[in-house]
Tab-separated table of C-alpha atoms in Angstrom:
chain	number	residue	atom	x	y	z
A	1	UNK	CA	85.579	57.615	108.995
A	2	UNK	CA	84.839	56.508	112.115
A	3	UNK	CA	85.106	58.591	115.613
A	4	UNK	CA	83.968	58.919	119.297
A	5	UNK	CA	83.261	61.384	121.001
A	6	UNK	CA	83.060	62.109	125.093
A	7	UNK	CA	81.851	65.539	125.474
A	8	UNK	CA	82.986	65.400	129.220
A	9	UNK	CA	86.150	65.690	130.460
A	10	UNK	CA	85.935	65.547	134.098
A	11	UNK	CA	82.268	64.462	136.060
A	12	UNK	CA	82.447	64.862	139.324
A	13	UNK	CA	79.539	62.537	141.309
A	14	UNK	CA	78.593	61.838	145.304
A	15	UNK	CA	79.347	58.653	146.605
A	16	UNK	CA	75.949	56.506	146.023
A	17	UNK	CA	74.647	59.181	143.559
A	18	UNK	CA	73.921	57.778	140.096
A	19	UNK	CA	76.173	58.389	136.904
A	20	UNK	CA	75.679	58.842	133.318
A	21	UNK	CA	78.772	59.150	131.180
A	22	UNK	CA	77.821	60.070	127.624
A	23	UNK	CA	79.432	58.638	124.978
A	24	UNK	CA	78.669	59.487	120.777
A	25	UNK	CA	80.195	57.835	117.642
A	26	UNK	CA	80.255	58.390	114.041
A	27	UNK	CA	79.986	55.201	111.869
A	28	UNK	CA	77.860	54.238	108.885
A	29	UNK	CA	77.359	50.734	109.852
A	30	UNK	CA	76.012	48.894	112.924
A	31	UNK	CA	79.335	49.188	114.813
A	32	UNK	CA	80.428	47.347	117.641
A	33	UNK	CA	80.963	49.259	120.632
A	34	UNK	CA	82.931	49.259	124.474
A	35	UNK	CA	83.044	50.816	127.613
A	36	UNK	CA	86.798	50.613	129.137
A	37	UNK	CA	88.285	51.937	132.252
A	38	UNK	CA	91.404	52.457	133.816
A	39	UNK	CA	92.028	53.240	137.193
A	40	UNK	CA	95.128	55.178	138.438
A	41	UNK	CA	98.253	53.170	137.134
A	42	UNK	CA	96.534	50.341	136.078
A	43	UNK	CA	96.144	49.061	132.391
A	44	UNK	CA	92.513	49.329	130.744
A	45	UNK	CA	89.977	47.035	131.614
A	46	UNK	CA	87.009	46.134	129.593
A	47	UNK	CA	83.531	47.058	131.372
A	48	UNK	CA	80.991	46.050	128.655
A	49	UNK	CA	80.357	45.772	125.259
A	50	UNK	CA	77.759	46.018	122.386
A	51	UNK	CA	78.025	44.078	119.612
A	52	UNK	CA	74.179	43.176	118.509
A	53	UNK	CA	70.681	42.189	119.585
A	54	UNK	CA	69.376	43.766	123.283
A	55	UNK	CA	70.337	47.499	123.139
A	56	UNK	CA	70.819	47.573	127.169
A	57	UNK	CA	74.073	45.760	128.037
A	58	UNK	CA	75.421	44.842	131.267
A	59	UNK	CA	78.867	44.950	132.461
A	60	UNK	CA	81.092	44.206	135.495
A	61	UNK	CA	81.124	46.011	138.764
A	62	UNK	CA	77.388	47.140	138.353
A	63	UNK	CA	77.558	48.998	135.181
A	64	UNK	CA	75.588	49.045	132.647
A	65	UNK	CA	75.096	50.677	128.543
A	66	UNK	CA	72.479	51.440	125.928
A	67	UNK	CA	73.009	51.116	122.278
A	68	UNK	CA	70.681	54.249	120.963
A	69	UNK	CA	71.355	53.932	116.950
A	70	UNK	CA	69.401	57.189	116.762
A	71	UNK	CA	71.109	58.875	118.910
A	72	UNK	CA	74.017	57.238	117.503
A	73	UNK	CA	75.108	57.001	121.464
A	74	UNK	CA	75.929	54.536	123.707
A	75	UNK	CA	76.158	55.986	127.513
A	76	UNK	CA	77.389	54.200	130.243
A	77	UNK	CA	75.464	54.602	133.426
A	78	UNK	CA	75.474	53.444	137.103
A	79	UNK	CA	72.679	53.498	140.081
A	80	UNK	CA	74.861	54.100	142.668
A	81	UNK	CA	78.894	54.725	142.387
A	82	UNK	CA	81.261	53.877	144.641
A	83	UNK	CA	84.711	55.308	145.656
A	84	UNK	CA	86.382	52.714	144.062
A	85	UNK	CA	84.929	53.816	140.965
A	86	UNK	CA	87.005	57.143	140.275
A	87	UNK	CA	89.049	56.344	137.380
A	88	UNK	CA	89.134	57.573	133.537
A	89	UNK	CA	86.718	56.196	131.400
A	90	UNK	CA	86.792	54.951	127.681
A	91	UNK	CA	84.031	54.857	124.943
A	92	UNK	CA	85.630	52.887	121.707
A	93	UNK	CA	84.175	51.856	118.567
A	94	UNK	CA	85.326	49.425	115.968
A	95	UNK	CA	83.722	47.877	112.843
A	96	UNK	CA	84.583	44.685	113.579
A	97	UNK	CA	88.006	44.145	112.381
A	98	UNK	CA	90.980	44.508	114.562
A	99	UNK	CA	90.882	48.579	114.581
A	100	UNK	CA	89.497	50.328	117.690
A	101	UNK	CA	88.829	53.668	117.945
A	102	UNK	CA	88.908	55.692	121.296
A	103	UNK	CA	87.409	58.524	122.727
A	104	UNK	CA	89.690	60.993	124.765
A	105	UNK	CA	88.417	59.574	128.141
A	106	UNK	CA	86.373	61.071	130.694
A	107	UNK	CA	88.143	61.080	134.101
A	108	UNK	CA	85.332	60.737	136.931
A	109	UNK	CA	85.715	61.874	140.520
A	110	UNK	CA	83.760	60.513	143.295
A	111	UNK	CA	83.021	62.470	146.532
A	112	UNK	CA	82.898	60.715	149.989
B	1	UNK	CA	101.993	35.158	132.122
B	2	UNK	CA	98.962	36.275	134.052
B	3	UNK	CA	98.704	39.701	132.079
B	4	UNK	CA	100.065	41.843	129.595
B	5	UNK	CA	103.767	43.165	130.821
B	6	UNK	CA	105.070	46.433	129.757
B	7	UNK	CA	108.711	47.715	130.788
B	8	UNK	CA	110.028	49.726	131.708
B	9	UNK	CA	107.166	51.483	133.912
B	10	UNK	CA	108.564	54.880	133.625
B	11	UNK	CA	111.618	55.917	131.247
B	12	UNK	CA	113.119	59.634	131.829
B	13	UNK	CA	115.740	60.030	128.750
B	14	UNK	CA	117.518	63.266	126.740
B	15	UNK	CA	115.845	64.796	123.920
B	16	UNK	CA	117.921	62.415	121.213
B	17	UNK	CA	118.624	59.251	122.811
B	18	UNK	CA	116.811	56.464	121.473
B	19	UNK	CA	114.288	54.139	123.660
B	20	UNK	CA	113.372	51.068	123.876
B	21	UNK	CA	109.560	49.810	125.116
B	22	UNK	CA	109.120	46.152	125.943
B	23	UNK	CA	105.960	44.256	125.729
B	24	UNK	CA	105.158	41.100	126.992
B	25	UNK	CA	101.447	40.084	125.595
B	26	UNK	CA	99.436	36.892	127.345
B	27	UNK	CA	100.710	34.015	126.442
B	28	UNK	CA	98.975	32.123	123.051
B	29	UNK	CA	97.910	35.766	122.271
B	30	UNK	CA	98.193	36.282	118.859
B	31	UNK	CA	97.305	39.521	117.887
B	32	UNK	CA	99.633	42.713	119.607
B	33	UNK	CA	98.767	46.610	119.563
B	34	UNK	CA	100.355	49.152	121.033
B	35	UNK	CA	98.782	52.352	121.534
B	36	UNK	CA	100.228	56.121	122.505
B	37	UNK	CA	97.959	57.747	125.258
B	38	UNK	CA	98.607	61.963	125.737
B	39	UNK	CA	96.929	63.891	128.115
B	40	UNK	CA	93.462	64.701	126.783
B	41	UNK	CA	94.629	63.073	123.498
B	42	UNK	CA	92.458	59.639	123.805
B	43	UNK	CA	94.453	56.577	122.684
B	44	UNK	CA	96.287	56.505	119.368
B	45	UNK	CA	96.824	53.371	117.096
B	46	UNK	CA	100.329	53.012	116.729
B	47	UNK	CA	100.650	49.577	115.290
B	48	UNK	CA	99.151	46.173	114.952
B	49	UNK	CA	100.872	42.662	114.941
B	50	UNK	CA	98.633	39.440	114.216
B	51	UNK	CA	100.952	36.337	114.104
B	52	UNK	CA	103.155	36.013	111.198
B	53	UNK	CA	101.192	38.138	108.949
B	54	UNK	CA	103.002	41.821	108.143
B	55	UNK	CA	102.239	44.464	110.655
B	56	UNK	CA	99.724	47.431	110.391
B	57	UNK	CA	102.064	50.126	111.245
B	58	UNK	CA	99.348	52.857	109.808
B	59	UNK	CA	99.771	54.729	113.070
B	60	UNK	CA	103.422	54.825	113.455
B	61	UNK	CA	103.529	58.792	113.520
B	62	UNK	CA	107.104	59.213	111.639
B	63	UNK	CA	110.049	57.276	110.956
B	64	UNK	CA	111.787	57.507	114.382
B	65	UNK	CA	109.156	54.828	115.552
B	66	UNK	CA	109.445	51.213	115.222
B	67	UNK	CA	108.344	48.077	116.278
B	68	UNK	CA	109.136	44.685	115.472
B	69	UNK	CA	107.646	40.774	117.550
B	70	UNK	CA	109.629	38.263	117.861
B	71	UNK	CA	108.646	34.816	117.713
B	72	UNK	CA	104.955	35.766	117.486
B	73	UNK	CA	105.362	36.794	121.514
B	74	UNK	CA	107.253	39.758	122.875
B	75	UNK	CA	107.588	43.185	121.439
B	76	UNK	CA	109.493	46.096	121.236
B	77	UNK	CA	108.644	49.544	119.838
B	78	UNK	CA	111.641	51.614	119.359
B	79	UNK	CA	112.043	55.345	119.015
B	80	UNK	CA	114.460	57.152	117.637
B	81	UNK	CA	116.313	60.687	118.262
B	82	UNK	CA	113.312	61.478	120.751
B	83	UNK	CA	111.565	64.299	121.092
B	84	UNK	CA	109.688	66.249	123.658
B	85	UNK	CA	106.329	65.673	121.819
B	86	UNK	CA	106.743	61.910	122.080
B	87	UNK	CA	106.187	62.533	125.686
B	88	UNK	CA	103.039	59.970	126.764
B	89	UNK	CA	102.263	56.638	128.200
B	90	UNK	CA	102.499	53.773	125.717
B	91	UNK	CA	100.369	51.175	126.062
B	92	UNK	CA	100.973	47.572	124.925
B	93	UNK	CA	97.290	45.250	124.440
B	94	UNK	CA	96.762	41.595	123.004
B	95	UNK	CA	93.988	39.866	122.065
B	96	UNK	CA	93.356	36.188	121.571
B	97	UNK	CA	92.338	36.958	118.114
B	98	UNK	CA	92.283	39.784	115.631
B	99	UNK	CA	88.648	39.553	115.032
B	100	UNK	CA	86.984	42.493	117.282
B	101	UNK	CA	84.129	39.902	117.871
B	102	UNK	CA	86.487	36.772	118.834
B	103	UNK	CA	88.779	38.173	121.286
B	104	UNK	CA	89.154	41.097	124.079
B	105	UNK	CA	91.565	43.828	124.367
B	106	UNK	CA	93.964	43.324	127.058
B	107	UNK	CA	96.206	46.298	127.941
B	108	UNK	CA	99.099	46.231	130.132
B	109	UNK	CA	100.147	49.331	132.610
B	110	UNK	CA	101.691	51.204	130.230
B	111	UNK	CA	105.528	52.626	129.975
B	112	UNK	CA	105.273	56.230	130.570
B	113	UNK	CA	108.006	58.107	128.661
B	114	UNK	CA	109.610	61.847	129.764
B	115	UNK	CA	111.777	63.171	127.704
B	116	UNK	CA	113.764	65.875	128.882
């Protein structure tokens, strides 16, 4: 079956530090994968996503993601984060059909 | 419309009552989901409309929960004789297709639901 796991809860980053938000899944197949967020009483918004071919994706608002298939991880990442940027985060997997899985969210706080 | 529209925003009701969650998907959207999202629970598949095809209600967790579309457009999931575990914020997404690949998730706000 497949899963996702975010082993972090809560990350708590300096403003202009850099940010890695991990992100592991459990799927036998080459599974297509996405990076949502949702910012305090807004909906979810897609960042990025991974579906085939270059292993580094880009997303909006400066993020980025790499596909590891032997790692069987996909971490999100950003050079520099913003304030605007604390919100919950969202790893999900699906295998293509109309079924997503989520991860449990990691909820990111940014200090000024 | 320009987005997904959930209502009501927030619903406070008695342990009992029944409650009603409205979703408005984009327009020409075909496929629906709604999802329940606890606190450090993630986001669980409730159920899955995709134009006139029968629903996926796999994730409906008993029978007090419902959910029927009308007219291929709005939706409403109903629960019955709530209880304090059904206590979350439902979400309400569409996509322009059913095919993961074809078409993006679009969520709404979200109803949050208290019972008391």
């Amino acid at each position: 079956a497949q899963s996702v796991t975010q082993p972090d809860i809560h990350i708590t980053v300096s403003e202009g530090a850099s940010l890695e938000l991990r992100c592991n899944y459990s799927y036998g197949a080459t599974p297509y994968l996405f990076w949502y967020v949702q910012s305090p009483g807004q909906g979810l918004q897609l960042l990025l996503k991974y579906f085939s071919g270059d292993t580094l994706v880009q997303g909006i608002k400066g993020f980025e993601a790499e596909f590891k298939r032997s790692q069987s991880s996909f971490n999100l990442r950003k050079p520099s984060v913003h304030w605007s940027d604390a919100a919950e985060y969202f790893c999900a997997v699906s295998s293509g059909t109309y079924k997503y899985i989520f991860g449990t969210g990691t909820r990111l706080k940014v200090l000024a | 419309g320009a987005g997904v529209s959930q209502s009501p925003s927030n619903k406070v009701t008695e342990k009992g009552k029944d409650v009603e969650l409205r979703c408005d998907p984009i327009s020409g959207h075909t496929a629906l989901y709604w999802y329940r999202q606890s606190l450090g629970q993630g986001l669980e598949f409730l159920i899955y409309f995709q134009g006139n095809s029968a629903p996926d209600k796999s994730g409906l967790p008993s029978d007090r929960f419902s959910a029927e579309r009308t007219g291929g457009s709005v939706s409403t999931l109903t629960i019955q004789r709530t209880q304090q575990e059904d206590s979350a914020v439902y979400l309400c997404a569409s996509s322009a297709s059913g095919v993961v690949k074809a078409g993006e998730l679009f969520f709404g706000e979200g109803s949050r639901l208290t019972v008391l």
